[in-house]
Structure formats: C-alpha cells, structure tokens
Amino acid sequence: MKKKVMFWKDFKNPAIDENTGRVIDWDDPNAPIFPNYCDIVIIGGGAMGSSIAYWAKQLALKSLNVVVIEKDPTYKQCSTVLSVGGLRQQFSLEENIEMSLFGAEFLRNINDYLGVEGEPPIDVQFQPYGYLSLASTPESAEVLMKNSELQNEIGAKNTILTAGQLSSKFPWLNVKDIEMGCLGLEKEGWFDPWTLLNAFKRKAVSLGVDYVKGEAVGFNFKKDPGVMVSGVAPGEFESLNYLVVRTDDGKLRPIQFSRCIIAAGAGSGDIAKMAKIGLGNDMLSVPLPVEPRKRFVYCFHAPEGPGLNTPMVIDPSGTYFRREGLANTYICGRSPDACDEPSCDNLDVDPAYFEEKIWPTLAHRVKGFENLKVKSSWAGFYEYNKFDENGIIGFHPYHDNIIFATGFSGHGIQKAPAVGRAISELIQYDSYTTINLNRLGFDRFITNEKMKENNVW
C-alpha cells in the first residue's frame, strides 16, 4: 500500500496515514465491516441509485459486486420521497417519451420486476388520472399539437381538446383564456415514490447489493502513463483509483471500484468536482451543470373543489395542481422564475410564495379554489441541470470509469426504471441495447448542443 498518491483537493489523501503511508483502518480489526473493493460503486441510494443497483444485479446476476453509498438511509431530505410522484409522456424529446413509457410498463408489472419471495406484494398506489397540459396562445397550442402527435406515434395515449371540449369534460375549469389542452388517456398519473424506492432497495438487497451508510468525500488518483488522451501530455493522464467514504463513525475508508455511478441527485455536481470535473484542463474544464434548486409543494383543502375525475392540471403559468386522496384535498406547486429562486441553505417553505404566486392562478382557473385553505407544505430539492434541464446519462469522456445518472430537473422519479436499465446496459455492453440515450450524454456540454424540451413543463 506504500505508493505515491494524489488527492483531488489539495494533493493530501485523507484516507492515507501520513506517518505509515498505509490506508487508515484497512487492517484495523475493530473497524466496522466495510467493502474495500467492488465492481460497481453507486453514489446515491435514492430511486435512481437503487434502480441502477437492481438492474445491474438483475442483468449480470451474481457476477457483479455492487455497493451503494447513501449518507442518509432515512431519506429525510431525499428528492425521491419529497417529489409528487408524477408519471407522464407529455414531452417533446423522443428519449423522454420512451423512458416514461417504460416507466408506465414497469409500474404496471412492478411485482414481476421487484417482487421478493415471501414478502407482501407491492402497491405503489398508482392513480391513473393523467395529465392535462393547457395552452393559452395559438403558438403554444400548435406546439402542444405537434408534441401530442409525436407522443402518440411513439406509443403514448393522449388527446387534444379544444376549449369547448375542455369545458364540457371539466365544467369546473375556467377556459376563457385557454386555446387548447392535451389530456393523457393512458399510462399517466401519479404514485407513491416512497413505496417505489423501498421496493427497489428491498429487491436490490435480496440480489446481494450492499448498502453502506456513508458520505463520499473524495477520489484517489493515480498516474496512468499507458493511456493517451487528446489534450493531455503523454504520461500525465490520471485515472480514478478509489473512492474515499466517511462512514457513520466519522472514519475515512477507501473503496476501490471498476465503475463509479454518480446518482447523487442535487449533490451530483459536488461529487463531480471531487473527480476534478470542471476544475481541470481541456475535457476536465467542463463542469457537470447540476445544482440544487428548492421547490415548494402545498397541500390544501377546498370543499367546493372538483371531484375524483381531476387530472394533474398544468396551467400555462407553470402552476400545477392535482387531487390528493379523497375529501377535496389537493396538492399544488409552481417553479419560480429565475429571479425568484429561493435559497437552498435549508428546506424551509415560504408561505408568501403561495399567496403571491400560486393562489391567484388557482382561484382564476377553478372557482371552487377561491376559498381553499392550506393544510400543510414541504420543500424538496431538484437536481437541476442548468444547461438544458434534461437528464445526464452515460460515461464521462475523460474518466471512462465514471457514469452519470443525474440532472433530471424534477422528472427523475418517473424515469428511474428506464435509467437503471440503461446504465446496466452500459456496464454490461458499453452501449445501449433498448432505448438509445446517447444524445443525453455528457458530450453535449462540450459541443454546446442543448437537448431542450419544447414548451414542456
């Protein structure tokens, strides 16, 4: 173990004892059990990371040693469990439509995928009421129609409704300033994210995946003179050797890996910096453009609100609402404008944001919401891709043992089944064999080719 190493931050490796040159706690008989080597290490144990862990073991069976690093197994601040659990195919990019279509098929047959012998069946409480996206101008209506045509060609089931048809089907909806709407008829709705996460994790553990409570704090680098990379001087290429993890007892421990999957949600950008991504030269000068963005969700009661046949309504303003259970209870939210982005220092909810930005739209769109009363609220973090607000999937062009699965900007929970399968294909075959997701790779940040959704919330 006596070898010269370089650490990502200040060239001092916190997992190496300076006096002995040995890895701290590697040979300590009193240290907790820790996997010092694995084939696949996944940073992040939410729905995305747990889906990847499940699919990796499912595809390769017992041939892969898979470890998931999760700093908070309670998932108290995990984006997965704080999301509203929506599923839709109303996108303009084929990749997103196809991933969400697979998500619908996966949820429909979830016990075939994630059922564990001897355990009770899984019920994600799927509510098949669909999405209703509204357009208020002729231009946005035309985009809505084009998107719907593409979605149905690929396999989605939705329909375009005029203002008159909307009024007839949903008499509680004010459509005086609406040109058109797109209503999901099948394979759309919402579900319980907590149940899905636990189902993924339970199945992964049953297949032999090892979950470690700890925090990724850095990578160890080693010079690899045999590798030639464009823009890197001969002999200067540095590969990632192992991950440094701070375990629950405060100790720093190394875990060597063949592939590292960054699926750390809103924290993925910071993990990438540990690998010098965005801090180096040439290819390493391009950062992973993922950062946390705080979003509020409000739960309210409206005695005169619409009944059971209430879809997830997406107002042209970006405000959304849907039914939550029975007894005229609903949840709602809205992404803030760029100038109104709240601080991510905490998960406090701003009550004034509802009063000023959301309630006026709700009261305008549904008369029954004029007398609503907010009952509760919460906040969660989006893993926001500030480049084009779309997922980042695939290998890094410099570190060929790093794979990304992050940056879905609020759409990750519904794409977790498809992304997990896609990452397992990269691990096994070095290419996609089901849905081609090459356009969502890291390379687009280097070539400055945005994968932007067209008029899609």
Short mmCIF file of C-alpha atoms in Angstrom, two decimals:
data_model
loop_
_atom_site.label_atom_id
_atom_site.label_comp_id
_atom_site.label_asym_id
_atom_site.label_seq_id
_atom_site.Cartn_x
_atom_site.Cartn_y
_atom_site.Cartn_z
CA MET A 1 0.00 0.00 0.00
CA LYS A 2 3.03 2.29 0.07
CA LYS A 3 2.56 4.22 -3.13
CA LYS A 4 2.59 7.84 -4.14
CA VAL A 5 -0.96 9.16 -4.50
CA MET A 6 -2.63 12.44 -5.41
CA PHE A 7 -5.93 13.56 -3.92
CA TRP A 8 -8.49 15.70 -5.72
CA LYS A 9 -8.48 18.73 -3.43
CA ASP A 10 -5.09 19.58 -2.03
CA PHE A 11 -2.96 16.57 -3.02
CA LYS A 12 -3.29 15.24 0.53
CA ASN A 13 -5.22 11.99 0.78
CA PRO A 14 -7.38 11.81 3.93
CA ALA A 15 -7.56 8.01 3.70
CA ILE A 16 -3.77 7.61 3.99
CA ASP A 17 -1.85 7.78 7.25
CA GLU A 18 0.98 10.29 6.62
CA ASN A 19 3.29 8.58 9.10
CA THR A 20 2.94 5.00 7.90
CA GLY A 21 1.77 5.51 4.33
CA ARG A 22 -0.92 2.91 4.94
CA VAL A 23 -4.64 3.17 4.31
CA ILE A 24 -6.37 4.14 7.54
CA ASP A 25 -8.34 1.29 9.15
CA TRP A 26 -7.60 -1.10 6.29
CA ASP A 27 -6.16 -3.60 8.78
CA ASP A 28 -7.91 -2.37 11.94
CA PRO A 29 -9.63 -5.44 13.47
CA ASN A 30 -12.04 -3.18 15.34
CA ALA A 31 -13.20 -1.28 12.25
CA PRO A 32 -16.78 -1.92 11.09
CA ILE A 33 -17.26 -4.20 8.13
CA PHE A 34 -16.62 -2.16 5.01
CA PRO A 35 -16.33 -3.31 1.39
CA ASN A 36 -12.88 -2.13 0.33
CA TYR A 37 -13.40 -3.35 -3.22
CA CYS A 38 -16.35 -3.66 -5.58
CA ASP A 39 -17.06 -3.82 -9.28
CA ILE A 40 -19.71 -1.08 -9.19
CA VAL A 41 -19.99 1.67 -6.61
CA ILE A 42 -23.10 3.85 -6.79
CA ILE A 43 -23.06 7.22 -5.04
CA GLY A 44 -26.66 7.87 -4.01
CA GLY A 45 -29.23 5.37 -2.79
CA GLY A 46 -32.44 7.13 -3.84
CA ALA A 47 -34.77 5.80 -6.54
CA MET A 48 -32.21 6.39 -9.28
CA GLY A 49 -29.27 4.77 -7.50
CA SER A 50 -31.36 1.89 -6.20
CA SER A 51 -32.82 1.28 -9.66
CA ILE A 52 -29.30 1.11 -11.10
CA ALA A 53 -28.25 -1.29 -8.33
CA TYR A 54 -31.25 -3.55 -9.04
CA TRP A 55 -30.76 -3.59 -12.81
CA ALA A 56 -27.00 -4.13 -12.57
CA LYS A 57 -27.50 -7.23 -10.44
CA GLN A 58 -30.52 -8.38 -12.43
CA LEU A 59 -28.66 -8.17 -15.74
CA ALA A 60 -25.37 -9.62 -14.56
CA LEU A 61 -26.81 -11.82 -11.80
CA LYS A 62 -24.08 -12.75 -9.30
CA SER A 63 -21.13 -11.77 -11.45
CA LEU A 64 -21.03 -8.15 -10.24
CA ASN A 65 -20.23 -6.89 -6.75
CA VAL A 66 -22.41 -3.77 -6.34
CA VAL A 67 -22.16 -1.29 -3.45
CA VAL A 68 -24.44 1.71 -2.86
CA ILE A 69 -23.17 4.63 -0.78
CA GLU A 70 -26.02 6.52 0.91
CA LYS A 71 -25.36 9.13 3.58
CA ASP A 72 -28.91 9.17 4.96
CA PRO A 73 -30.77 5.82 4.91
CA THR A 74 -33.81 7.57 6.44
CA TYR A 75 -34.10 9.56 3.18
CA LYS A 76 -35.38 12.52 5.17
CA GLN A 77 -34.24 15.08 2.58
CA CYS A 78 -34.12 12.76 -0.41
CA SER A 79 -35.62 14.23 -3.57
CA THR A 80 -37.31 10.89 -4.31
CA VAL A 81 -39.58 10.88 -1.28
CA LEU A 82 -40.26 14.63 -1.40
CA SER A 83 -41.45 14.55 -5.01
CA VAL A 84 -45.11 14.45 -6.10
CA GLY A 85 -44.58 11.15 -7.94
CA GLY A 86 -45.90 12.09 -11.38
CA LEU A 87 -45.81 9.91 -14.49
CA ARG A 88 -46.45 11.34 -17.95
CA GLN A 89 -45.36 11.05 -21.57
CA GLN A 90 -46.11 14.66 -22.49
CA PHE A 91 -42.58 15.56 -23.59
CA SER A 92 -41.15 16.74 -26.90
CA LEU A 93 -37.94 14.64 -26.87
CA GLU A 94 -38.28 11.03 -28.01
CA GLU A 95 -35.90 9.81 -25.32
CA ASN A 96 -38.03 11.25 -22.51
CA ILE A 97 -41.23 9.86 -24.01
CA GLU A 98 -39.73 6.39 -24.37
CA MET A 99 -38.28 6.38 -20.85
CA SER A 100 -41.61 7.37 -19.33
CA LEU A 101 -43.44 4.78 -21.42
CA PHE A 102 -41.17 2.13 -19.96
CA GLY A 103 -41.78 3.63 -16.52
CA ALA A 104 -45.51 3.05 -17.01
CA GLU A 105 -44.95 -0.55 -18.12
CA PHE A 106 -42.62 -1.11 -15.16
CA LEU A 107 -45.14 0.19 -12.62
CA ARG A 108 -47.93 -1.85 -14.17
CA ASN A 109 -45.87 -5.03 -13.74
CA ILE A 110 -43.87 -3.97 -10.70
CA ASN A 111 -44.33 -7.23 -8.83
CA ASP A 112 -42.87 -9.16 -11.76
CA TYR A 113 -39.79 -6.94 -11.59
CA LEU A 114 -39.37 -6.18 -7.89
CA GLY A 115 -41.37 -8.83 -6.07
CA VAL A 116 -39.42 -10.75 -3.43
CA GLU A 117 -40.44 -14.26 -2.47
CA GLY A 118 -42.01 -14.36 0.96
CA GLU A 119 -42.66 -10.60 1.02
CA PRO A 120 -46.08 -8.95 0.55
CA PRO A 121 -46.97 -7.66 -2.93
CA ILE A 122 -46.00 -4.12 -3.88
CA ASP A 123 -48.70 -1.47 -4.25
CA VAL A 124 -47.41 1.91 -5.40
CA GLN A 125 -50.97 3.33 -5.19
CA PHE A 126 -50.99 4.40 -8.81
CA GLN A 127 -53.71 6.93 -9.65
CA PRO A 128 -54.48 6.78 -13.42
CA TYR A 129 -56.00 10.22 -13.88
CA GLY A 130 -53.43 11.55 -16.35
CA TYR A 131 -52.03 14.99 -17.03
CA LEU A 132 -53.88 17.92 -18.56
CA SER A 133 -51.49 20.44 -20.14
CA LEU A 134 -53.11 23.76 -21.10
CA ALA A 135 -52.09 26.21 -23.84
CA SER A 136 -53.22 29.84 -23.80
CA THR A 137 -51.94 31.13 -27.17
CA PRO A 138 -52.23 29.91 -30.77
CA GLU A 139 -48.46 29.43 -30.87
CA SER A 140 -48.33 27.29 -27.73
CA ALA A 141 -51.40 25.36 -28.92
CA GLU A 142 -49.62 24.48 -32.15
CA VAL A 143 -46.61 23.19 -30.20
CA LEU A 144 -48.96 21.18 -27.97
CA MET A 145 -50.49 19.52 -31.04
CA LYS A 146 -47.11 18.69 -32.59
CA ASN A 147 -45.87 17.25 -29.30
CA SER A 148 -49.04 15.16 -28.94
CA GLU A 149 -48.64 13.79 -32.47
CA LEU A 150 -45.08 12.67 -31.69
CA GLN A 151 -46.09 11.20 -28.33
CA ASN A 152 -48.86 9.10 -29.87
CA GLU A 153 -46.60 7.92 -32.69
CA ILE A 154 -44.16 6.55 -30.13
CA GLY A 155 -46.83 4.81 -28.08
CA ALA A 156 -48.39 7.31 -25.67
CA LYS A 157 -52.16 7.70 -25.45
CA ASN A 158 -53.38 11.29 -25.21
CA THR A 159 -55.83 13.54 -26.99
CA ILE A 160 -56.10 17.20 -27.94
CA LEU A 161 -59.18 19.03 -26.61
CA THR A 162 -60.50 22.41 -27.70
CA ALA A 163 -61.63 24.98 -25.13
CA GLY A 164 -65.24 23.89 -25.70
CA GLN A 165 -64.40 20.22 -25.21
CA LEU A 166 -62.44 21.04 -22.07
CA SER A 167 -65.38 22.97 -20.65
CA SER A 168 -67.74 20.09 -21.41
CA LYS A 169 -65.49 17.43 -19.86
CA PHE A 170 -64.33 19.53 -16.90
CA PRO A 171 -67.12 22.06 -16.15
CA TRP A 172 -65.23 23.27 -13.06
CA LEU A 173 -62.34 24.51 -15.25
CA ASN A 174 -62.20 28.15 -16.41
CA VAL A 175 -61.13 28.04 -20.08
CA LYS A 176 -61.94 31.61 -21.14
CA ASP A 177 -58.24 32.30 -21.77
CA ILE A 178 -57.36 28.78 -22.97
CA GLU A 179 -56.87 27.78 -26.60
CA MET A 180 -56.35 24.06 -26.19
CA GLY A 181 -55.42 21.24 -23.83
CA CYS A 182 -53.68 17.86 -24.07
CA LEU A 183 -55.12 15.13 -21.85
CA GLY A 184 -53.34 11.86 -21.09
CA LEU A 185 -55.69 8.91 -21.52
CA GLU A 186 -53.46 6.00 -20.53
CA LYS A 187 -50.10 5.37 -18.84
CA GLU A 188 -50.18 8.68 -16.95
CA GLY A 189 -51.00 9.60 -13.38
CA TRP A 190 -49.18 9.61 -10.07
CA PHE A 191 -47.92 7.14 -7.47
CA ASP A 192 -46.19 6.85 -4.09
CA PRO A 193 -42.44 7.47 -4.55
CA TRP A 194 -41.58 6.13 -1.08
CA THR A 195 -43.06 2.74 -1.93
CA LEU A 196 -41.19 2.59 -5.23
CA LEU A 197 -37.88 3.46 -3.56
CA ASN A 198 -38.33 0.81 -0.88
CA ALA A 199 -39.32 -1.78 -3.47
CA PHE A 200 -36.17 -1.08 -5.49
CA LYS A 201 -33.99 -1.21 -2.39
CA ARG A 202 -35.57 -4.37 -0.99
CA LYS A 203 -35.14 -6.19 -4.29
CA ALA A 204 -31.57 -4.95 -4.73
CA VAL A 205 -30.61 -6.17 -1.26
CA SER A 206 -32.23 -9.55 -1.95
CA LEU A 207 -30.00 -9.84 -5.03
CA GLY A 208 -26.87 -9.16 -2.99
CA VAL A 209 -26.37 -5.40 -3.28
CA ASP A 210 -24.52 -3.94 -0.29
CA TYR A 211 -25.85 -0.61 1.05
CA VAL A 212 -23.28 1.37 3.06
CA LYS A 213 -24.20 4.31 5.27
CA GLY A 214 -21.57 6.89 4.49
CA GLU A 215 -20.70 10.03 2.58
CA ALA A 216 -18.47 10.22 -0.48
CA VAL A 217 -15.80 12.82 0.31
CA GLY A 218 -13.20 12.41 -2.45
CA PHE A 219 -11.41 10.29 -5.01
CA ASN A 220 -7.87 8.93 -5.10
CA PHE A 221 -5.97 9.47 -8.36
CA LYS A 222 -3.11 7.57 -9.92
CA LYS A 223 -0.95 8.37 -12.93
CA ASP A 224 -1.58 6.02 -15.83
CA PRO A 225 1.24 6.56 -18.38
CA GLY A 226 -0.16 3.91 -20.71
CA VAL A 227 -3.27 5.96 -21.52
CA MET A 228 -3.17 8.58 -24.27
CA VAL A 229 -5.90 11.23 -24.26
CA SER A 230 -6.30 14.20 -26.58
CA GLY A 231 -5.21 17.40 -24.84
CA VAL A 232 -3.27 15.55 -22.11
CA ALA A 233 0.52 15.39 -22.21
CA PRO A 234 1.97 11.86 -22.52
CA GLY A 235 2.31 10.24 -19.13
CA GLU A 236 0.14 12.83 -17.38
CA PHE A 237 -3.21 11.07 -17.58
CA GLU A 238 -4.71 10.46 -14.13
CA SER A 239 -7.30 7.79 -13.56
CA LEU A 240 -9.59 7.37 -10.58
CA ASN A 241 -8.31 4.64 -8.31
CA TYR A 242 -10.71 4.53 -5.40
CA LEU A 243 -13.44 6.45 -3.62
CA VAL A 244 -12.95 7.83 -0.12
CA VAL A 245 -16.01 7.39 2.11
CA ARG A 246 -16.66 8.87 5.53
CA THR A 247 -18.59 6.21 7.43
CA ASP A 248 -21.05 6.74 10.26
CA ASP A 249 -18.30 6.53 12.90
CA GLY A 250 -16.50 9.50 11.33
CA LYS A 251 -13.64 7.42 9.90
CA LEU A 252 -12.41 7.72 6.31
CA ARG A 253 -12.27 4.48 4.35
CA PRO A 254 -11.35 3.63 0.74
CA ILE A 255 -13.38 1.57 -1.70
CA GLN A 256 -11.73 0.54 -4.95
CA PHE A 257 -14.01 0.17 -7.95
CA SER A 258 -14.19 -0.67 -11.61
CA ARG A 259 -17.10 1.68 -12.36
CA CYS A 260 -18.46 4.58 -10.29
CA ILE A 261 -22.03 5.74 -10.89
CA ILE A 262 -22.82 9.31 -9.85
CA ALA A 263 -26.50 9.27 -8.96
CA ALA A 264 -26.36 11.68 -6.03
CA GLY A 265 -29.28 13.84 -7.10
CA ALA A 266 -28.87 17.50 -6.23
CA GLY A 267 -25.41 16.79 -4.84
CA SER A 268 -24.08 15.27 -8.08
CA GLY A 269 -22.32 18.47 -9.14
CA ASP A 270 -20.25 18.48 -5.96
CA ILE A 271 -19.36 14.80 -6.40
CA ALA A 272 -18.17 15.55 -9.95
CA LYS A 273 -15.87 18.29 -8.63
CA MET A 274 -14.20 15.68 -6.42
CA ALA A 275 -13.14 13.98 -9.65
CA LYS A 276 -11.76 17.34 -10.90
CA ILE A 277 -14.62 17.59 -13.39
CA GLY A 278 -14.94 21.31 -14.06
CA LEU A 279 -11.71 22.05 -12.19
CA GLY A 280 -9.06 20.79 -14.62
CA ASN A 281 -7.92 21.46 -18.17
CA ASP A 282 -9.35 20.56 -21.56
CA MET A 283 -12.13 17.96 -21.10
CA LEU A 284 -11.90 18.37 -17.32
CA SER A 285 -12.58 22.11 -17.64
CA VAL A 286 -16.25 21.40 -18.43
CA PRO A 287 -18.32 21.08 -15.22
CA LEU A 288 -21.29 18.85 -14.55
CA PRO A 289 -24.03 21.55 -14.66
CA VAL A 290 -26.14 20.08 -11.84
CA GLU A 291 -27.05 22.10 -8.79
CA PRO A 292 -29.81 22.01 -6.16
CA ARG A 293 -32.96 24.06 -6.70
CA LYS A 294 -35.56 24.27 -3.96
CA ARG A 295 -39.21 23.67 -4.85
CA PHE A 296 -42.29 24.06 -2.65
CA VAL A 297 -45.32 21.77 -2.53
CA TYR A 298 -48.53 22.90 -0.81
CA CYS A 299 -51.40 20.71 0.34
CA PHE A 300 -54.77 22.42 0.59
CA HIS A 301 -58.43 21.68 1.24
CA ALA A 302 -61.18 23.13 -0.94
CA PRO A 303 -64.74 21.99 -0.01
CA GLU A 304 -66.10 23.19 -3.35
CA GLY A 305 -63.21 21.91 -5.48
CA PRO A 306 -63.52 19.36 -8.31
CA GLY A 307 -64.18 15.68 -7.60
CA LEU A 308 -62.47 12.38 -8.34
CA ASN A 309 -62.12 12.98 -12.08
CA THR A 310 -59.39 15.58 -11.59
CA PRO A 311 -56.21 15.15 -13.62
CA MET A 312 -52.85 16.72 -12.90
CA VAL A 313 -53.56 20.15 -14.39
CA ILE A 314 -50.63 22.14 -15.76
CA ASP A 315 -51.59 25.79 -16.15
CA PRO A 316 -49.86 27.91 -18.85
CA SER A 317 -48.24 29.85 -16.00
CA GLY A 318 -46.48 26.69 -14.80
CA THR A 319 -48.71 26.32 -11.74
CA TYR A 320 -49.90 22.74 -11.28
CA PHE A 321 -52.46 21.05 -9.07
CA ARG A 322 -53.95 17.60 -8.62
CA ARG A 323 -56.17 15.70 -6.27
CA GLU A 324 -54.51 14.09 -3.23
CA GLY A 325 -56.62 11.31 -1.81
CA LEU A 326 -60.28 11.95 -1.12
CA ALA A 327 -62.35 14.60 0.69
CA ASN A 328 -61.44 17.51 -1.61
CA THR A 329 -57.75 17.62 -0.72
CA TYR A 330 -55.24 18.71 -3.36
CA ILE A 331 -51.56 19.46 -3.77
CA CYS A 332 -50.02 22.18 -5.91
CA GLY A 333 -46.83 23.99 -6.74
CA ARG A 334 -45.01 26.11 -9.28
CA SER A 335 -41.41 26.52 -10.38
CA PRO A 336 -40.24 30.04 -9.55
CA ASP A 337 -38.92 32.47 -12.12
CA ALA A 338 -35.15 32.77 -12.41
CA CYS A 339 -35.20 35.98 -10.38
CA ASP A 340 -37.24 34.35 -7.59
CA GLU A 341 -35.14 31.24 -6.93
CA PRO A 342 -35.24 30.53 -3.17
CA SER A 343 -32.13 29.83 -1.13
CA CYS A 344 -31.04 26.20 -0.88
CA ASP A 345 -29.49 26.64 2.56
CA ASN A 346 -32.45 24.84 4.14
CA LEU A 347 -35.78 23.19 3.35
CA ASP A 348 -37.97 25.89 4.88
CA VAL A 349 -41.17 26.70 3.00
CA ASP A 350 -42.08 30.27 2.09
CA PRO A 351 -45.83 30.73 2.80
CA ALA A 352 -45.84 34.07 0.98
CA TYR A 353 -44.90 32.34 -2.25
CA PHE A 354 -48.22 30.50 -2.24
CA GLU A 355 -50.22 33.64 -1.51
CA GLU A 356 -48.47 35.76 -4.12
CA LYS A 357 -47.59 33.36 -6.96
CA ILE A 358 -49.87 30.32 -6.77
CA TRP A 359 -53.22 31.08 -5.16
CA PRO A 360 -54.27 33.79 -7.68
CA THR A 361 -53.79 31.32 -10.54
CA LEU A 362 -55.66 28.55 -8.73
CA ALA A 363 -58.59 30.83 -7.95
CA HIS A 364 -58.70 32.05 -11.55
CA ARG A 365 -58.59 28.57 -13.06
CA VAL A 366 -61.02 26.86 -10.65
CA LYS A 367 -63.76 28.87 -8.95
CA GLY A 368 -64.01 26.21 -6.24
CA PHE A 369 -60.47 27.10 -5.16
CA GLU A 370 -61.36 30.66 -4.18
CA ASN A 371 -62.00 29.58 -0.58
CA LEU A 372 -59.25 27.00 -0.19
CA LYS A 373 -57.21 26.58 2.98
CA VAL A 374 -53.59 25.43 3.06
CA LYS A 375 -53.20 22.47 5.43
CA SER A 376 -49.50 21.64 5.10
CA SER A 377 -46.47 22.15 2.89
CA TRP A 378 -42.99 20.86 2.28
CA ALA A 379 -39.90 21.60 0.21
CA GLY A 380 -37.51 19.41 -1.71
CA PHE A 381 -34.50 19.78 -3.97
CA TYR A 382 -34.49 19.36 -7.73
CA GLU A 383 -31.26 18.02 -9.26
CA TYR A 384 -31.41 20.93 -11.66
CA ASN A 385 -29.47 20.75 -14.91
CA LYS A 386 -28.92 24.43 -15.60
CA PHE A 387 -27.64 23.72 -19.14
CA ASP A 388 -30.86 22.36 -20.66
CA GLU A 389 -32.94 20.92 -17.78
CA ASN A 390 -32.65 17.36 -19.08
CA GLY A 391 -31.11 14.20 -17.71
CA ILE A 392 -27.39 13.42 -17.99
CA ILE A 393 -26.75 9.76 -18.66
CA GLY A 394 -23.60 7.92 -19.65
CA PHE A 395 -19.80 7.92 -19.43
CA HIS A 396 -17.57 10.89 -18.79
CA PRO A 397 -15.23 11.49 -21.79
CA TYR A 398 -12.07 11.71 -19.64
CA HIS A 399 -12.82 9.43 -16.69
CA ASP A 400 -14.04 6.34 -18.51
CA ASN A 401 -14.88 4.63 -15.21
CA ILE A 402 -17.42 7.29 -14.22
CA ILE A 403 -21.04 7.06 -15.40
CA PHE A 404 -23.64 9.77 -14.77
CA ALA A 405 -27.31 9.31 -13.93
CA THR A 406 -28.43 12.73 -12.77
CA GLY A 407 -29.75 16.17 -13.72
CA PHE A 408 -33.37 15.22 -14.48
CA SER A 409 -34.68 18.54 -13.13
CA GLY A 410 -37.77 17.16 -11.42
CA HIS A 411 -38.53 14.29 -13.81
CA GLY A 412 -36.23 11.66 -12.32
CA ILE A 413 -38.68 9.54 -10.35
CA GLN A 414 -40.69 8.53 -13.42
CA LYS A 415 -37.54 7.78 -15.43
CA ALA A 416 -35.73 5.79 -12.73
CA PRO A 417 -36.73 2.35 -14.09
CA ALA A 418 -35.56 3.17 -17.62
CA VAL A 419 -32.36 4.90 -16.50
CA GLY A 420 -31.44 2.00 -14.22
CA ARG A 421 -31.84 -0.40 -17.12
CA ALA A 422 -29.86 1.88 -19.44
CA ILE A 423 -26.93 2.21 -17.01
CA SER A 424 -26.84 -1.57 -16.56
CA GLU A 425 -26.54 -1.89 -20.35
CA LEU A 426 -23.55 0.47 -20.34
CA ILE A 427 -21.95 -1.57 -17.58
CA GLN A 428 -22.54 -4.86 -19.37
CA TYR A 429 -22.20 -3.93 -23.04
CA ASP A 430 -20.67 -0.41 -23.14
CA SER A 431 -23.68 0.67 -25.23
CA TYR A 432 -27.46 0.98 -25.02
CA THR A 433 -29.47 -2.00 -26.20
CA THR A 434 -33.03 -0.80 -25.53
CA ILE A 435 -33.57 2.98 -25.61
CA ASN A 436 -30.80 4.94 -27.32
CA LEU A 437 -29.85 7.68 -24.85
CA ASN A 438 -26.60 8.81 -26.48
CA ARG A 439 -27.96 12.33 -27.07
CA LEU A 440 -28.31 12.78 -23.30
CA GLY A 441 -24.62 12.15 -22.65
CA PHE A 442 -22.03 14.48 -21.11
CA ASP A 443 -20.51 15.25 -24.52
CA ARG A 444 -23.28 17.72 -25.29
CA PHE A 445 -21.80 20.12 -22.73
CA ILE A 446 -18.53 20.08 -24.64
CA THR A 447 -20.14 20.59 -28.06
CA ASN A 448 -22.74 23.02 -26.63
CA GLU A 449 -25.70 21.10 -28.09
CA LYS A 450 -28.72 21.59 -25.86
CA MET A 451 -31.39 18.91 -25.51
CA LYS A 452 -34.18 21.30 -24.62
CA GLU A 453 -37.83 20.37 -24.25
CA ASN A 454 -40.16 22.46 -26.41
CA ASN A 455 -42.88 24.18 -24.41
CA VAL A 456 -42.99 21.37 -21.87
CA TRP A 457 -43.44 21.92 -18.12
#
